[in-house]
JSON list of C-alpha atoms in Angstrom, two decimals:
[
{"chain": "A", "resi": 25, "resn": "UNK", "atom": "CA", "xyz": [27.99, -10.02, -11.66]},
{"chain": "A", "resi": 26, "resn": "UNK", "atom": "CA", "xyz": [27.81, -6.44, -11.48]},
{"chain": "A", "resi": 27, "resn": "UNK", "atom": "CA", "xyz": [26.14, -3.74, -9.29]},
{"chain": "A", "resi": 28, "resn": "UNK", "atom": "CA", "xyz": [24.41, -1.33, -11.46]},
{"chain": "A", "resi": 29, "resn": "UNK", "atom": "CA", "xyz": [25.74, 2.23, -10.84]},
{"chain": "A", "resi": 30, "resn": "UNK", "atom": "CA", "xyz": [22.41, 4.33, -10.14]},
{"chain": "A", "resi": 31, "resn": "UNK", "atom": "CA", "xyz": [22.36, 6.03, -13.82]},
{"chain": "A", "resi": 32, "resn": "UNK", "atom": "CA", "xyz": [22.07, 2.22, -14.69]},
{"chain": "A", "resi": 33, "resn": "UNK", "atom": "CA", "xyz": [18.57, 2.05, -13.18]},
{"chain": "A", "resi": 34, "resn": "UNK", "atom": "CA", "xyz": [16.66, 4.32, -14.77]},
{"chain": "A", "resi": 35, "resn": "UNK", "atom": "CA", "xyz": [14.35, 6.24, -12.67]},
{"chain": "A", "resi": 36, "resn": "UNK", "atom": "CA", "xyz": [12.10, 8.46, -13.34]},
{"chain": "A", "resi": 37, "resn": "UNK", "atom": "CA", "xyz": [12.68, 12.21, -11.91]},
{"chain": "A", "resi": 38, "resn": "UNK", "atom": "CA", "xyz": [9.54, 13.72, -9.58]},
{"chain": "A", "resi": 39, "resn": "UNK", "atom": "CA", "xyz": [7.29, 15.38, -12.74]},
{"chain": "A", "resi": 40, "resn": "UNK", "atom": "CA", "xyz": [7.92, 12.14, -14.93]},
{"chain": "A", "resi": 41, "resn": "UNK", "atom": "CA", "xyz": [6.23, 10.36, -11.50]},
{"chain": "A", "resi": 42, "resn": "UNK", "atom": "CA", "xyz": [3.58, 12.38, -11.25]},
{"chain": "A", "resi": 43, "resn": "UNK", "atom": "CA", "xyz": [2.71, 12.49, -15.02]},
{"chain": "A", "resi": 44, "resn": "UNK", "atom": "CA", "xyz": [3.04, 9.05, -15.42]},
{"chain": "A", "resi": 45, "resn": "UNK", "atom": "CA", "xyz": [0.08, 6.41, -15.12]},
{"chain": "A", "resi": 46, "resn": "UNK", "atom": "CA", "xyz": [-0.34, 4.93, -11.57]},
{"chain": "A", "resi": 47, "resn": "UNK", "atom": "CA", "xyz": [-1.71, 1.12, -11.24]},
{"chain": "A", "resi": 48, "resn": "UNK", "atom": "CA", "xyz": [-4.93, 2.46, -9.65]},
{"chain": "A", "resi": 49, "resn": "UNK", "atom": "CA", "xyz": [-4.23, 0.60, -6.07]},
{"chain": "A", "resi": 50, "resn": "UNK", "atom": "CA", "xyz": [-5.20, 3.09, -3.21]},
{"chain": "A", "resi": 51, "resn": "UNK", "atom": "CA", "xyz": [-3.78, 1.86, 0.30]},
{"chain": "A", "resi": 52, "resn": "UNK", "atom": "CA", "xyz": [-5.46, 3.16, 3.37]},
{"chain": "A", "resi": 53, "resn": "UNK", "atom": "CA", "xyz": [-3.43, 3.47, 6.62]},
{"chain": "A", "resi": 54, "resn": "UNK", "atom": "CA", "xyz": [-5.78, 2.84, 9.82]},
{"chain": "A", "resi": 55, "resn": "UNK", "atom": "CA", "xyz": [-4.49, 4.24, 12.50]},
{"chain": "A", "resi": 56, "resn": "UNK", "atom": "CA", "xyz": [-0.96, 3.54, 12.26]},
{"chain": "A", "resi": 57, "resn": "UNK", "atom": "CA", "xyz": [1.08, 4.73, 15.37]},
{"chain": "A", "resi": 58, "resn": "UNK", "atom": "CA", "xyz": [4.83, 5.03, 13.39]},
{"chain": "A", "resi": 59, "resn": "UNK", "atom": "CA", "xyz": [5.84, 7.28, 11.08]},
{"chain": "A", "resi": 60, "resn": "UNK", "atom": "CA", "xyz": [8.29, 4.50, 10.36]},
{"chain": "A", "resi": 61, "resn": "UNK", "atom": "CA", "xyz": [5.91, 2.49, 9.39]},
{"chain": "A", "resi": 62, "resn": "UNK", "atom": "CA", "xyz": [4.20, 5.62, 7.33]},
{"chain": "A", "resi": 63, "resn": "UNK", "atom": "CA", "xyz": [7.87, 6.70, 5.99]},
{"chain": "A", "resi": 64, "resn": "UNK", "atom": "CA", "xyz": [8.07, 3.06, 4.77]},
{"chain": "A", "resi": 65, "resn": "UNK", "atom": "CA", "xyz": [4.60, 2.62, 2.88]},
{"chain": "A", "resi": 66, "resn": "UNK", "atom": "CA", "xyz": [5.70, 5.56, 1.27]},
{"chain": "A", "resi": 67, "resn": "UNK", "atom": "CA", "xyz": [8.57, 4.02, 0.01]},
{"chain": "A", "resi": 68, "resn": "UNK", "atom": "CA", "xyz": [7.08, 1.39, -1.07]},
{"chain": "A", "resi": 69, "resn": "UNK", "atom": "CA", "xyz": [3.84, 2.79, -2.48]},
{"chain": "A", "resi": 70, "resn": "UNK", "atom": "CA", "xyz": [6.99, 4.98, -5.03]},
{"chain": "A", "resi": 71, "resn": "UNK", "atom": "CA", "xyz": [8.87, 1.28, -5.70]},
{"chain": "A", "resi": 72, "resn": "UNK", "atom": "CA", "xyz": [5.59, -0.47, -7.05]},
{"chain": "A", "resi": 73, "resn": "UNK", "atom": "CA", "xyz": [4.02, 3.59, -9.00]},
{"chain": "A", "resi": 74, "resn": "UNK", "atom": "CA", "xyz": [0.89, 2.88, -6.79]},
{"chain": "A", "resi": 75, "resn": "UNK", "atom": "CA", "xyz": [-2.39, 5.89, -6.97]},
{"chain": "A", "resi": 76, "resn": "UNK", "atom": "CA", "xyz": [-2.54, 7.04, -3.89]},
{"chain": "A", "resi": 77, "resn": "UNK", "atom": "CA", "xyz": [-1.76, 6.48, -0.20]},
{"chain": "A", "resi": 78, "resn": "UNK", "atom": "CA", "xyz": [-5.00, 7.61, 2.79]},
{"chain": "A", "resi": 79, "resn": "UNK", "atom": "CA", "xyz": [-3.83, 8.56, 5.43]},
{"chain": "A", "resi": 80, "resn": "UNK", "atom": "CA", "xyz": [-6.49, 7.93, 8.50]},
{"chain": "A", "resi": 81, "resn": "UNK", "atom": "CA", "xyz": [-7.69, 8.64, 11.99]},
{"chain": "A", "resi": 82, "resn": "UNK", "atom": "CA", "xyz": [-4.10, 9.21, 14.26]},
{"chain": "A", "resi": 83, "resn": "UNK", "atom": "CA", "xyz": [-1.56, 7.85, 11.35]},
{"chain": "A", "resi": 84, "resn": "UNK", "atom": "CA", "xyz": [1.14, 10.51, 11.24]},
{"chain": "A", "resi": 85, "resn": "UNK", "atom": "CA", "xyz": [1.16, 12.59, 8.44]},
{"chain": "A", "resi": 86, "resn": "UNK", "atom": "CA", "xyz": [3.71, 14.08, 6.14]},
{"chain": "A", "resi": 87, "resn": "UNK", "atom": "CA", "xyz": [5.80, 15.93, 6.07]},
{"chain": "A", "resi": 88, "resn": "UNK", "atom": "CA", "xyz": [8.02, 15.46, 9.31]},
{"chain": "A", "resi": 89, "resn": "UNK", "atom": "CA", "xyz": [11.68, 14.04, 9.47]},
{"chain": "A", "resi": 90, "resn": "UNK", "atom": "CA", "xyz": [11.05, 11.12, 11.03]},
{"chain": "A", "resi": 91, "resn": "UNK", "atom": "CA", "xyz": [8.15, 10.03, 8.54]},
{"chain": "A", "resi": 92, "resn": "UNK", "atom": "CA", "xyz": [10.84, 11.40, 5.77]},
{"chain": "A", "resi": 93, "resn": "UNK", "atom": "CA", "xyz": [13.69, 8.79, 6.87]},
{"chain": "A", "resi": 94, "resn": "UNK", "atom": "CA", "xyz": [12.36, 5.64, 5.50]},
{"chain": "A", "resi": 95, "resn": "UNK", "atom": "CA", "xyz": [9.99, 7.77, 2.44]},
{"chain": "A", "resi": 96, "resn": "UNK", "atom": "CA", "xyz": [13.12, 8.54, 1.29]},
{"chain": "A", "resi": 97, "resn": "UNK", "atom": "CA", "xyz": [11.24, 11.33, -0.69]},
{"chain": "A", "resi": 98, "resn": "UNK", "atom": "CA", "xyz": [8.81, 9.08, -1.86]},
{"chain": "A", "resi": 99, "resn": "UNK", "atom": "CA", "xyz": [5.98, 11.72, -0.02]},
{"chain": "A", "resi": 100, "resn": "UNK", "atom": "CA", "xyz": [7.14, 14.45, -2.49]},
{"chain": "A", "resi": 101, "resn": "UNK", "atom": "CA", "xyz": [5.91, 11.55, -5.10]},
{"chain": "A", "resi": 102, "resn": "UNK", "atom": "CA", "xyz": [3.41, 9.61, -3.62]},
{"chain": "A", "resi": 103, "resn": "UNK", "atom": "CA", "xyz": [-0.20, 11.68, -3.68]},
{"chain": "A", "resi": 104, "resn": "UNK", "atom": "CA", "xyz": [-1.63, 11.22, -0.21]},
{"chain": "A", "resi": 105, "resn": "UNK", "atom": "CA", "xyz": [-5.25, 12.42, 1.26]},
{"chain": "A", "resi": 106, "resn": "UNK", "atom": "CA", "xyz": [-5.91, 12.55, 5.12]},
{"chain": "A", "resi": 107, "resn": "UNK", "atom": "CA", "xyz": [-9.29, 11.97, 6.97]},
{"chain": "A", "resi": 108, "resn": "UNK", "atom": "CA", "xyz": [-10.41, 12.13, 10.12]},
{"chain": "A", "resi": 109, "resn": "UNK", "atom": "CA", "xyz": [-11.58, 7.91, 10.12]},
{"chain": "A", "resi": 110, "resn": "UNK", "atom": "CA", "xyz": [-10.86, 5.20, 7.71]},
{"chain": "A", "resi": 111, "resn": "UNK", "atom": "CA", "xyz": [-14.60, 4.26, 7.36]},
{"chain": "A", "resi": 112, "resn": "UNK", "atom": "CA", "xyz": [-15.09, 7.87, 5.71]},
{"chain": "A", "resi": 113, "resn": "UNK", "atom": "CA", "xyz": [-12.61, 6.69, 3.45]},
{"chain": "A", "resi": 114, "resn": "UNK", "atom": "CA", "xyz": [-13.00, 3.76, 2.36]},
{"chain": "A", "resi": 115, "resn": "UNK", "atom": "CA", "xyz": [-17.14, 5.41, 2.07]},
{"chain": "A", "resi": 116, "resn": "UNK", "atom": "CA", "xyz": [-15.20, 7.04, -0.43]},
{"chain": "A", "resi": 117, "resn": "UNK", "atom": "CA", "xyz": [-13.72, 4.62, -2.45]},
{"chain": "A", "resi": 118, "resn": "UNK", "atom": "CA", "xyz": [-16.72, 2.98, -2.44]},
{"chain": "A", "resi": 119, "resn": "UNK", "atom": "CA", "xyz": [-18.79, 5.58, -4.34]},
{"chain": "A", "resi": 120, "resn": "UNK", "atom": "CA", "xyz": [-15.38, 6.19, -6.65]},
{"chain": "A", "resi": 121, "resn": "UNK", "atom": "CA", "xyz": [-16.02, 2.52, -7.43]},
{"chain": "A", "resi": 122, "resn": "UNK", "atom": "CA", "xyz": [-13.04, 0.89, -5.55]},
{"chain": "A", "resi": 123, "resn": "UNK", "atom": "CA", "xyz": [-13.13, -2.99, -4.08]},
{"chain": "A", "resi": 124, "resn": "UNK", "atom": "CA", "xyz": [-12.09, -2.79, -1.02]},
{"chain": "A", "resi": 125, "resn": "UNK", "atom": "CA", "xyz": [-9.99, -5.20, 0.98]},
{"chain": "A", "resi": 126, "resn": "UNK", "atom": "CA", "xyz": [-8.85, -4.96, 4.06]},
{"chain": "A", "resi": 127, "resn": "UNK", "atom": "CA", "xyz": [-5.52, -7.14, 5.06]},
{"chain": "A", "resi": 128, "resn": "UNK", "atom": "CA", "xyz": [-6.65, -8.79, 7.76]},
{"chain": "A", "resi": 129, "resn": "UNK", "atom": "CA", "xyz": [-7.31, -12.36, 9.74]},
{"chain": "A", "resi": 130, "resn": "UNK", "atom": "CA", "xyz": [-10.36, -12.91, 9.80]},
{"chain": "A", "resi": 131, "resn": "UNK", "atom": "CA", "xyz": [-13.36, -15.62, 9.20]},
{"chain": "A", "resi": 132, "resn": "UNK", "atom": "CA", "xyz": [-13.09, -16.44, 5.52]},
{"chain": "A", "resi": 133, "resn": "UNK", "atom": "CA", "xyz": [-10.21, -14.16, 4.91]},
{"chain": "A", "resi": 134, "resn": "UNK", "atom": "CA", "xyz": [-8.54, -15.17, 1.23]},
{"chain": "A", "resi": 135, "resn": "UNK", "atom": "CA", "xyz": [-5.08, -16.30, 1.22]},
{"chain": "A", "resi": 136, "resn": "UNK", "atom": "CA", "xyz": [-3.33, -13.84, -0.22]},
{"chain": "A", "resi": 137, "resn": "UNK", "atom": "CA", "xyz": [-1.67, -16.55, -3.02]},
{"chain": "A", "resi": 138, "resn": "UNK", "atom": "CA", "xyz": [-5.79, -17.03, -3.53]},
{"chain": "A", "resi": 139, "resn": "UNK", "atom": "CA", "xyz": [-6.43, -13.55, -4.31]},
{"chain": "A", "resi": 140, "resn": "UNK", "atom": "CA", "xyz": [-7.66, -12.89, -7.61]},
{"chain": "A", "resi": 141, "resn": "UNK", "atom": "CA", "xyz": [-9.25, -9.48, -8.89]},
{"chain": "A", "resi": 142, "resn": "UNK", "atom": "CA", "xyz": [-9.66, -7.38, -12.25]},
{"chain": "A", "resi": 143, "resn": "UNK", "atom": "CA", "xyz": [-6.68, -5.47, -12.67]},
{"chain": "A", "resi": 144, "resn": "UNK", "atom": "CA", "xyz": [-8.78, -3.33, -14.60]},
{"chain": "A", "resi": 145, "resn": "UNK", "atom": "CA", "xyz": [-11.11, -1.58, -12.16]},
{"chain": "A", "resi": 146, "resn": "UNK", "atom": "CA", "xyz": [-9.86, -0.01, -9.20]},
{"chain": "A", "resi": 147, "resn": "UNK", "atom": "CA", "xyz": [-8.16, -1.64, -5.69]},
{"chain": "A", "resi": 148, "resn": "UNK", "atom": "CA", "xyz": [-8.05, -0.03, -1.74]},
{"chain": "A", "resi": 149, "resn": "UNK", "atom": "CA", "xyz": [-5.98, -2.70, 0.23]},
{"chain": "A", "resi": 150, "resn": "UNK", "atom": "CA", "xyz": [-6.62, -1.82, 3.94]},
{"chain": "A", "resi": 151, "resn": "UNK", "atom": "CA", "xyz": [-3.61, -2.15, 6.79]},
{"chain": "A", "resi": 152, "resn": "UNK", "atom": "CA", "xyz": [-4.41, -1.31, 9.77]},
{"chain": "A", "resi": 153, "resn": "UNK", "atom": "CA", "xyz": [-2.14, -0.39, 13.88]},
{"chain": "A", "resi": 154, "resn": "UNK", "atom": "CA", "xyz": [0.29, -2.31, 14.27]},
{"chain": "A", "resi": 155, "resn": "UNK", "atom": "CA", "xyz": [-1.22, -3.28, 17.80]},
{"chain": "A", "resi": 156, "resn": "UNK", "atom": "CA", "xyz": [-5.38, -4.04, 17.15]},
{"chain": "A", "resi": 157, "resn": "UNK", "atom": "CA", "xyz": [-4.73, -4.31, 12.89]},
{"chain": "A", "resi": 158, "resn": "UNK", "atom": "CA", "xyz": [-7.76, -3.19, 10.79]},
{"chain": "A", "resi": 159, "resn": "UNK", "atom": "CA", "xyz": [-10.81, -1.87, 12.84]},
{"chain": "A", "resi": 160, "resn": "UNK", "atom": "CA", "xyz": [-13.74, -4.02, 13.26]},
{"chain": "A", "resi": 161, "resn": "UNK", "atom": "CA", "xyz": [-16.07, -1.91, 11.71]},
{"chain": "A", "resi": 162, "resn": "UNK", "atom": "CA", "xyz": [-13.93, -1.19, 8.47]},
{"chain": "A", "resi": 163, "resn": "UNK", "atom": "CA", "xyz": [-13.87, -4.85, 8.28]},
{"chain": "A", "resi": 164, "resn": "UNK", "atom": "CA", "xyz": [-17.17, -5.27, 8.19]},
{"chain": "A", "resi": 165, "resn": "UNK", "atom": "CA", "xyz": [-17.82, -1.82, 5.46]},
{"chain": "A", "resi": 166, "resn": "UNK", "atom": "CA", "xyz": [-14.52, -3.63, 3.23]},
{"chain": "A", "resi": 167, "resn": "UNK", "atom": "CA", "xyz": [-15.45, -5.77, 0.41]},
{"chain": "A", "resi": 168, "resn": "UNK", "atom": "CA", "xyz": [-13.42, -8.86, 1.72]},
{"chain": "A", "resi": 169, "resn": "UNK", "atom": "CA", "xyz": [-10.55, -8.77, 3.79]},
{"chain": "A", "resi": 170, "resn": "UNK", "atom": "CA", "xyz": [-6.85, -10.83, 2.24]},
{"chain": "A", "resi": 171, "resn": "UNK", "atom": "CA", "xyz": [-4.64, -12.63, 4.64]},
{"chain": "A", "resi": 172, "resn": "UNK", "atom": "CA", "xyz": [-0.97, -13.34, 4.49]},
{"chain": "A", "resi": 173, "resn": "UNK", "atom": "CA", "xyz": [-0.28, -17.27, 5.17]},
{"chain": "A", "resi": 174, "resn": "UNK", "atom": "CA", "xyz": [2.12, -18.34, 7.86]},
{"chain": "A", "resi": 175, "resn": "UNK", "atom": "CA", "xyz": [4.04, -20.96, 9.20]},
{"chain": "A", "resi": 176, "resn": "UNK", "atom": "CA", "xyz": [5.16, -19.58, 12.59]},
{"chain": "A", "resi": 177, "resn": "UNK", "atom": "CA", "xyz": [4.46, -19.17, 15.99]},
{"chain": "A", "resi": 178, "resn": "UNK", "atom": "CA", "xyz": [4.12, -14.75, 15.77]},
{"chain": "A", "resi": 179, "resn": "UNK", "atom": "CA", "xyz": [1.41, -14.85, 13.15]},
{"chain": "A", "resi": 180, "resn": "UNK", "atom": "CA", "xyz": [1.66, -11.53, 12.77]},
{"chain": "A", "resi": 181, "resn": "UNK", "atom": "CA", "xyz": [3.87, -8.79, 10.73]},
{"chain": "A", "resi": 182, "resn": "UNK", "atom": "CA", "xyz": [5.21, -5.20, 10.87]},
{"chain": "A", "resi": 183, "resn": "UNK", "atom": "CA", "xyz": [2.66, -2.63, 8.64]},
{"chain": "A", "resi": 184, "resn": "UNK", "atom": "CA", "xyz": [5.46, -2.24, 6.34]},
{"chain": "A", "resi": 185, "resn": "UNK", "atom": "CA", "xyz": [6.81, -5.68, 5.78]},
{"chain": "A", "resi": 186, "resn": "UNK", "atom": "CA", "xyz": [2.99, -6.62, 5.11]},
{"chain": "A", "resi": 187, "resn": "UNK", "atom": "CA", "xyz": [2.42, -3.57, 2.82]},
{"chain": "A", "resi": 188, "resn": "UNK", "atom": "CA", "xyz": [5.49, -4.62, 1.10]},
{"chain": "A", "resi": 189, "resn": "UNK", "atom": "CA", "xyz": [4.44, -8.20, 0.23]},
{"chain": "A", "resi": 190, "resn": "UNK", "atom": "CA", "xyz": [1.44, -8.02, -0.22]},
{"chain": "A", "resi": 191, "resn": "UNK", "atom": "CA", "xyz": [1.34, -4.74, -2.69]},
{"chain": "A", "resi": 192, "resn": "UNK", "atom": "CA", "xyz": [4.63, -6.58, -4.60]},
{"chain": "A", "resi": 193, "resn": "UNK", "atom": "CA", "xyz": [2.00, -9.65, -4.39]},
{"chain": "A", "resi": 194, "resn": "UNK", "atom": "CA", "xyz": [-0.35, -7.60, -6.21]},
{"chain": "A", "resi": 195, "resn": "UNK", "atom": "CA", "xyz": [1.86, -5.39, -8.55]},
{"chain": "A", "resi": 196, "resn": "UNK", "atom": "CA", "xyz": [3.61, -8.69, -9.99]},
{"chain": "A", "resi": 197, "resn": "UNK", "atom": "CA", "xyz": [-0.13, -10.82, -10.78]},
{"chain": "A", "resi": 198, "resn": "UNK", "atom": "CA", "xyz": [-0.33, -7.97, -13.28]},
{"chain": "A", "resi": 199, "resn": "UNK", "atom": "CA", "xyz": [-0.26, -8.84, -17.03]},
{"chain": "A", "resi": 200, "resn": "UNK", "atom": "CA", "xyz": [2.39, -7.18, -19.28]},
{"chain": "A", "resi": 201, "resn": "UNK", "atom": "CA", "xyz": [3.48, -4.78, -15.78]},
{"chain": "A", "resi": 202, "resn": "UNK", "atom": "CA", "xyz": [7.16, -5.89, -16.45]},
{"chain": "A", "resi": 203, "resn": "UNK", "atom": "CA", "xyz": [7.12, -5.71, -20.15]},
{"chain": "A", "resi": 204, "resn": "UNK", "atom": "CA", "xyz": [11.62, -6.51, -20.06]},
{"chain": "A", "resi": 205, "resn": "UNK", "atom": "CA", "xyz": [11.56, -9.41, -16.98]},
{"chain": "A", "resi": 206, "resn": "UNK", "atom": "CA", "xyz": [15.56, -10.32, -16.64]}
]
């Protein structure tokens, strides 16, 4: 076993990334406080070639050096938009035909491992504030809620960790996305 060199990873250039067909998933950040979390989400969206990030409310926006510390350039590749409120973002996504799901622990939430969706249709995933989670009015405006099953005492994850888990699971479940699995 040998660690691959950077030139062996077949990474896209910024222009290639921008011109690539994206996975039709929009990530909506509902009043995220931490620039580290925002940067981490950008980096995850870049890694999975996702369509866009919607930054809502007081969620920090690029450019900012503290976002860039974790984004490592992903704010230059991943498209993003700002909305004054998350409700405004959700309403726009609904008008565009998106299925919108909050990542939240609510009555009748769908466990992540049981969540299915039509990969041909656009999907939006809402991640909430580090303390309060997804705003209750935003949850009500969504088509449903997905919950990450947890076994420990805390029953909560950092938003950047939750985003990595959820987005990987959504991308992994798409047929033929990884044509050269090893």
